[in-house]
GROMACS .gro file of C-alpha atoms in nm:
model
  213
    1MET     CA    1  -0.044   0.004  -0.039
    2HIS     CA    2   0.178   0.341  -0.071
    3PHE     CA    3   0.135   0.640   0.150
    4ASP     CA    4   0.078   0.992  -0.024
    5PRO     CA    5   0.415   1.173   0.159
    6GLN     CA    6   0.239   1.447   0.289
    7THR     CA    7  -0.047   1.274   0.431
    8VAL     CA    8   0.198   1.005   0.676
    9ARG     CA    9   0.155   1.144   1.055
   10ASP     CA   10   0.125   0.973   1.408
   11GLU     CA   11  -0.246   1.020   1.479
   12ILE     CA   12  -0.403   0.984   1.842
   13HIS     CA   13  -0.614   0.630   1.836
   14ASP     CA   14  -0.881   0.617   2.131
   15VAL     CA   15  -0.938   0.268   2.209
   16PRO     CA   16  -1.278   0.193   2.467
   17VAL     CA   17  -1.032   0.143   2.849
   18HIS     CA   18  -1.250  -0.102   3.075
   19SER     CA   19  -1.005  -0.043   3.378
   20THR     CA   20  -0.690   0.094   3.474
   21GLU     CA   21  -0.482  -0.021   3.806
   22THR     CA   22  -0.220   0.042   3.938
   23VAL     CA   23  -0.005  -0.256   3.993
   24PHE     CA   24   0.352  -0.059   4.156
   25THR     CA   25   0.377   0.222   4.272
   26GLY     CA   26   0.765   0.365   4.268
   27ALA     CA   27   0.934   0.684   4.355
   28VAL     CA   28   0.918   0.858   4.081
   29TRP     CA   29   0.739   0.653   3.796
   30ASP     CA   30   0.445   0.444   3.827
   31VAL     CA   31   0.356   0.113   3.656
   32HIS     CA   32  -0.056   0.135   3.571
   33ALA     CA   33  -0.224  -0.160   3.390
   34ASP     CA   34  -0.444  -0.059   3.153
   35GLU     CA   35  -0.777  -0.329   2.977
   36PHE     CA   36  -0.926  -0.243   2.695
   37ASP     CA   37  -1.070  -0.340   2.354
   38TYR     CA   38  -0.895  -0.343   2.022
   39THR     CA   39  -1.029  -0.300   1.692
   40SER     CA   40  -0.902  -0.404   1.338
   41GLU     CA   41  -1.004  -0.603   1.060
   42ALA     CA   42  -0.997  -0.975   1.247
   43GLY     CA   43  -1.256  -0.835   1.480
   44THR     CA   44  -1.209  -0.713   1.808
   45GLN     CA   45  -0.938  -0.827   2.140
   46LYS     CA   46  -0.943  -0.717   2.438
   47LEU     CA   47  -0.569  -0.655   2.554
   48ARG     CA   48  -0.442  -0.622   2.896
   49ARG     CA   49  -0.129  -0.377   2.836
   50GLU     CA   50   0.130  -0.261   3.156
   51TYR     CA   51   0.322   0.105   3.106
   52VAL     CA   52   0.496   0.305   3.281
   53ARG     CA   53   0.323   0.630   3.359
   54HIS     CA   54   0.604   0.872   3.328
   55THR     CA   55   0.582   1.245   3.324
   56GLY     CA   56   0.762   1.358   3.054
   57SER     CA   57   1.135   1.530   2.955
   58VAL     CA   58   1.299   1.795   2.774
   59ALA     CA   59   1.673   1.784   2.675
   60ILE     CA   60   1.881   2.020   2.547
   61ALA     CA   61   2.110   2.046   2.195
   62ALA     CA   62   2.338   2.342   2.298
   63VAL     CA   63   2.537   2.436   1.987
   64ASN     CA   64   2.846   2.700   2.005
   65GLU     CA   65   2.930   2.946   1.761
   66ASN     CA   66   3.196   2.736   1.631
   67ASN     CA   67   2.931   2.482   1.588
   68GLU     CA   68   2.985   2.243   1.860
   69LEU     CA   69   2.733   2.032   2.074
   70LEU     CA   70   2.776   2.019   2.416
   71LEU     CA   71   2.768   1.732   2.601
   72ILE     CA   72   2.789   1.580   2.958
   73GLN     CA   73   2.932   1.283   3.075
   74GLN     CA   74   2.739   1.065   3.284
   75TYR     CA   75   2.639   0.760   3.557
   76ARG     CA   76   2.360   0.602   3.474
   77HIS     CA   77   2.315   0.305   3.621
   78PRO     CA   78   2.053   0.108   3.447
   79VAL     CA   79   2.287   0.003   3.184
   80GLY     CA   80   2.618   0.056   3.438
   81GLN     CA   81   2.796   0.311   3.205
   82LYS     CA   82   2.869   0.695   3.244
   83LEU     CA   83   2.738   0.813   2.914
   84TRP     CA   84   2.850   1.129   2.674
   85GLU     CA   85   2.513   1.298   2.692
   86ILE     CA   86   2.320   1.586   2.618
   87PRO     CA   87   2.174   1.770   2.875
   88ALA     CA   88   1.808   1.674   2.972
   89GLY     CA   89   1.619   1.631   3.277
   90LEU     CA   90   1.194   1.549   3.332
   91LEU     CA   91   0.961   1.735   3.414
   92ASP     CA   92   0.942   1.826   3.711
   93HIS     CA   93   0.546   1.740   3.705
   94GLU     CA   94   0.325   1.676   3.350
   95GLY     CA   95   0.171   1.955   3.186
   96GLU     CA   96   0.530   2.147   3.318
   97ASP     CA   97   0.577   2.353   3.029
   98MET     CA   98   0.839   2.215   2.853
   99LEU     CA   99   1.053   2.479   2.757
  100GLN     CA  100   1.093   2.656   3.070
  101ALA     CA  101   1.164   2.311   3.154
  102ALA     CA  102   1.473   2.331   2.936
  103GLN     CA  103   1.562   2.625   3.041
  104ARG     CA  104   1.616   2.516   3.400
  105GLU     CA  105   1.809   2.217   3.271
  106LEU     CA  106   2.053   2.384   3.093
  107ALA     CA  107   2.147   2.622   3.334
  108GLU     CA  108   2.088   2.347   3.596
  109GLU     CA  109   2.339   2.072   3.402
  110SER     CA  110   2.633   2.273   3.194
  111ASP     CA  111   2.562   2.597   3.392
  112LEU     CA  112   2.490   2.759   3.072
  113VAL     CA  113   2.145   3.012   2.954
  114ALA     CA  114   2.081   3.091   2.580
  115ASP     CA  115   1.887   3.406   2.438
  116THR     CA  116   1.747   3.161   2.090
  117TRP     CA  117   1.641   2.865   2.095
  118HIS     CA  118   1.394   2.558   1.883
  119ILE     CA  119   1.242   2.270   1.847
  120LEU     CA  120   1.413   2.028   1.730
  121ILE     CA  121   1.314   1.664   1.807
  122ASP     CA  122   0.970   1.579   1.969
  123CYS     CA  123   0.952   1.180   2.037
  124TYR     CA  124   0.820   0.893   2.271
  125THR     CA  125   1.161   0.747   2.447
  126SER     CA  126   0.943   0.362   2.393
  127PRO     CA  127   0.644   0.365   2.318
  128GLY     CA  128   0.562  -0.004   2.361
  129GLY     CA  129   0.586   0.039   2.724
  130GLN     CA  130   0.605   0.385   2.894
  131THR     CA  131   0.408   0.724   2.804
  132GLU     CA  132   0.750   0.940   2.791
  133SER     CA  133   0.777   1.167   2.609
  134CYS     CA  134   1.084   1.442   2.521
  135ARG     CA  135   1.075   1.789   2.307
  136ILE     CA  136   1.446   1.828   2.230
  137TYR     CA  137   1.550   2.203   2.218
  138LEU     CA  138   1.846   2.373   1.988
  139ALA     CA  139   1.958   2.641   2.218
  140THR     CA  140   2.178   2.897   2.108
  141ASP     CA  141   2.370   3.220   2.123
  142LEU     CA  142   2.468   3.037   2.482
  143LYS     CA  143   2.631   3.280   2.806
  144LYS     CA  144   2.737   3.140   3.091
  145VAL     CA  145   2.553   3.146   3.420
  146PRO     CA  146   2.742   3.413   3.672
  147GLU     CA  147   2.905   3.240   3.974
  148GLU     CA  148   2.703   3.312   4.196
  149GLN     CA  149   2.375   3.147   4.045
  150ARG     CA  150   2.501   2.827   3.948
  151HIS     CA  151   2.284   2.512   4.036
  152ASP     CA  152   2.487   2.243   4.345
  153ARG     CA  153   2.472   1.940   4.160
  154GLU     CA  154   2.453   1.598   4.383
  155GLY     CA  155   2.421   1.243   4.306
  156GLU     CA  156   2.542   1.144   4.007
  157GLU     CA  157   2.478   1.461   3.890
  158ILE     CA  158   2.833   1.563   4.139
  159ASP     CA  159   3.107   1.462   3.877
  160MET     CA  160   2.974   1.517   3.592
  161GLN     CA  161   3.255   1.648   3.343
  162THR     CA  162   3.203   1.822   2.974
  163ALA     CA  163   3.262   1.866   2.676
  164TRP     CA  164   3.231   2.095   2.340
  165ILE     CA  165   3.228   1.806   1.977
  166GLU     CA  166   3.245   1.965   1.651
  167LEU     CA  167   2.946   1.821   1.497
  168ALA     CA  168   3.055   1.631   1.239
  169GLN     CA  169   3.305   1.447   1.479
  170ALA     CA  170   2.978   1.374   1.687
  171GLU     CA  171   2.862   1.218   1.388
  172GLU     CA  172   3.155   0.995   1.363
  173LEU     CA  173   3.133   0.906   1.732
  174VAL     CA  174   2.742   0.789   1.677
  175TYR     CA  175   2.803   0.535   1.352
  176ALA     CA  176   3.104   0.406   1.546
  177GLY     CA  177   2.914   0.317   1.821
  178LYS     CA  178   3.052   0.553   2.059
  179LEU     CA  179   2.712   0.744   2.190
  180HIS     CA  180   2.448   0.599   2.264
  181ASN     CA  181   2.188   0.809   2.470
  182PRO     CA  182   1.883   0.834   2.227
  183PHE     CA  183   1.861   1.210   2.297
  184THR     CA  184   2.238   1.224   2.220
  185VAL     CA  185   2.217   1.031   1.891
  186MET     CA  186   1.880   1.243   1.755
  187SER     CA  187   2.019   1.542   1.756
  188VAL     CA  188   2.343   1.436   1.661
  189LEU     CA  189   2.205   1.322   1.294
  190ALA     CA  190   1.945   1.628   1.267
  191LEU     CA  191   2.228   1.885   1.278
  192ASN     CA  192   2.400   1.722   1.051
  193GLY     CA  193   2.151   1.695   0.823
  194ARG     CA  194   1.853   1.955   0.746
  195ALA     CA  195   1.765   2.047   1.104
  196ARG     CA  196   1.839   2.422   1.081
  197GLU     CA  197   1.622   2.474   0.782
  198LEU     CA  198   1.319   2.240   0.950
  199ALA     CA  199   1.356   2.350   1.304
  200ARG     CA  200   1.022   2.437   1.463
  201PRO     CA  201   0.998   2.765   1.688
  202ALA     CA  202   1.034   2.711   2.058
  203ASP     CA  203   0.658   2.770   2.133
  204ALA     CA  204   0.484   2.502   1.840
  205PRO     CA  205   0.212   2.266   2.006
  206TRP     CA  206   0.283   1.922   2.113
  207LEU     CA  207   0.145   1.675   1.772
  208PRO     CA  208  -0.055   1.464   1.889
  209GLN     CA  209  -0.255   1.511   2.119
  210ARG     CA  210  -0.401   1.277   2.380
  211GLN     CA  211  -0.695   1.419   2.555
  212ASP     CA  212  -0.630   1.259   2.894
  213SER     CA  213  -0.230   1.524   2.886
   0.00000   0.00000   0.00000
């Protein structure tokens, strides 16, 4: 089946949900289970799916005047590695303004503020298992946060390293299998393509938008 490329886009698909329960309550995220009807050409099936209910996140591709991308190195316990990543963080609550969250995370993790912001990519990190949506911003016209206003880091952030990597070199690192963080990989590939031409305004709406968001 062939589609007109102009008609290809993700879209909301509501299904009748019969029940929802919280099967695990965590310190940051909960696991929910839904029972719902899914109708297709094969008929209607009653399904049960468990998923992590996530507040959402933001990430920031900060590019300086030398066309270099900022990377920070942070320990990630689930994979047991220190990963080189672009700055990123969780929304403090569902519905928090994403641009404000991105500005906060950039300042806290890199001691930088940006005068110019654009949307680079919107994505769902693992749509088969969690509700996390992430908006990745392109931040340019960067300036240092004054020393007295800098964030006190703790936990895995306390020993973060930073590096400025030329975009073509960052792309080589991705294809060499040396960078694995998905937000970083997506940003590097986008910035070496048509990202500057296609980037959206920083206040563009998220599409599609769930009715219960």
